[in-house]
């Protein structure tokens, strides 16, 4: 939990107070950015060579 009484986890956002549209949009944008960064480092470990 943080000082804003909300809990963030991968793909989920839960708040103890109401959400506003700006927070939801920012969350979605952040998830898109994280996925693009993770995609750069995603490797297929079943075929290492």
Coordinates of C-alpha atoms in Angstrom, one line a residue:
X1 CA 0.0 0.0 0.0
X2 CA 1.2 3.5 -0.6
X3 CA 0.3 6.9 0.8
X4 CA -2.6 7.2 -1.6
X5 CA -4.4 4.1 -0.3
X6 CA -4.1 2.1 -3.4
X7 CA -2.5 -1.2 -4.4
X8 CA -0.7 -1.7 -7.7
X9 CA 0.1 -5.1 -9.2
X10 CA 0.8 -6.2 -12.7
X11 CA -2.4 -5.9 -14.7
X12 CA -4.5 -4.9 -11.7
X13 CA -5.4 -1.6 -10.0
X14 CA -7.4 -1.5 -6.8
X15 CA -8.1 1.7 -4.9
X16 CA -9.8 2.2 -1.6
X17 CA -11.3 5.5 -3.0
X18 CA -13.0 6.4 -6.3
X19 CA -11.0 6.4 -9.5
X20 CA -11.0 9.2 -12.0
X21 CA -10.5 9.0 -15.7
X22 CA -7.0 10.5 -15.7
X23 CA -5.7 7.9 -13.2
X24 CA -7.2 5.1 -15.3
X25 CA -5.7 6.5 -18.6
X26 CA -2.3 6.9 -16.9
X27 CA -2.4 3.3 -15.6
X28 CA -3.2 1.9 -19.1
X29 CA -0.4 4.0 -20.7
X30 CA 2.1 2.8 -18.1
X31 CA 1.1 -0.8 -18.7
X32 CA 1.6 -0.4 -22.5
X33 CA 5.0 1.2 -21.9
X34 CA 6.0 -1.6 -19.5
X35 CA 4.9 -4.3 -22.0
X36 CA 6.9 -2.7 -24.8
X37 CA 10.0 -2.6 -22.6
X38 CA 9.5 -6.2 -21.4
X39 CA 9.1 -7.3 -25.0
X40 CA 12.6 -6.1 -25.9
X41 CA 14.0 -8.5 -23.3
X42 CA 11.7 -11.4 -23.8
X43 CA 13.6 -14.5 -24.9
X44 CA 12.6 -18.0 -25.8
X45 CA 14.6 -20.0 -23.3
X46 CA 13.5 -23.3 -24.9
X47 CA 15.9 -22.6 -27.8
X48 CA 18.9 -20.8 -26.2
X49 CA 21.2 -21.3 -29.3

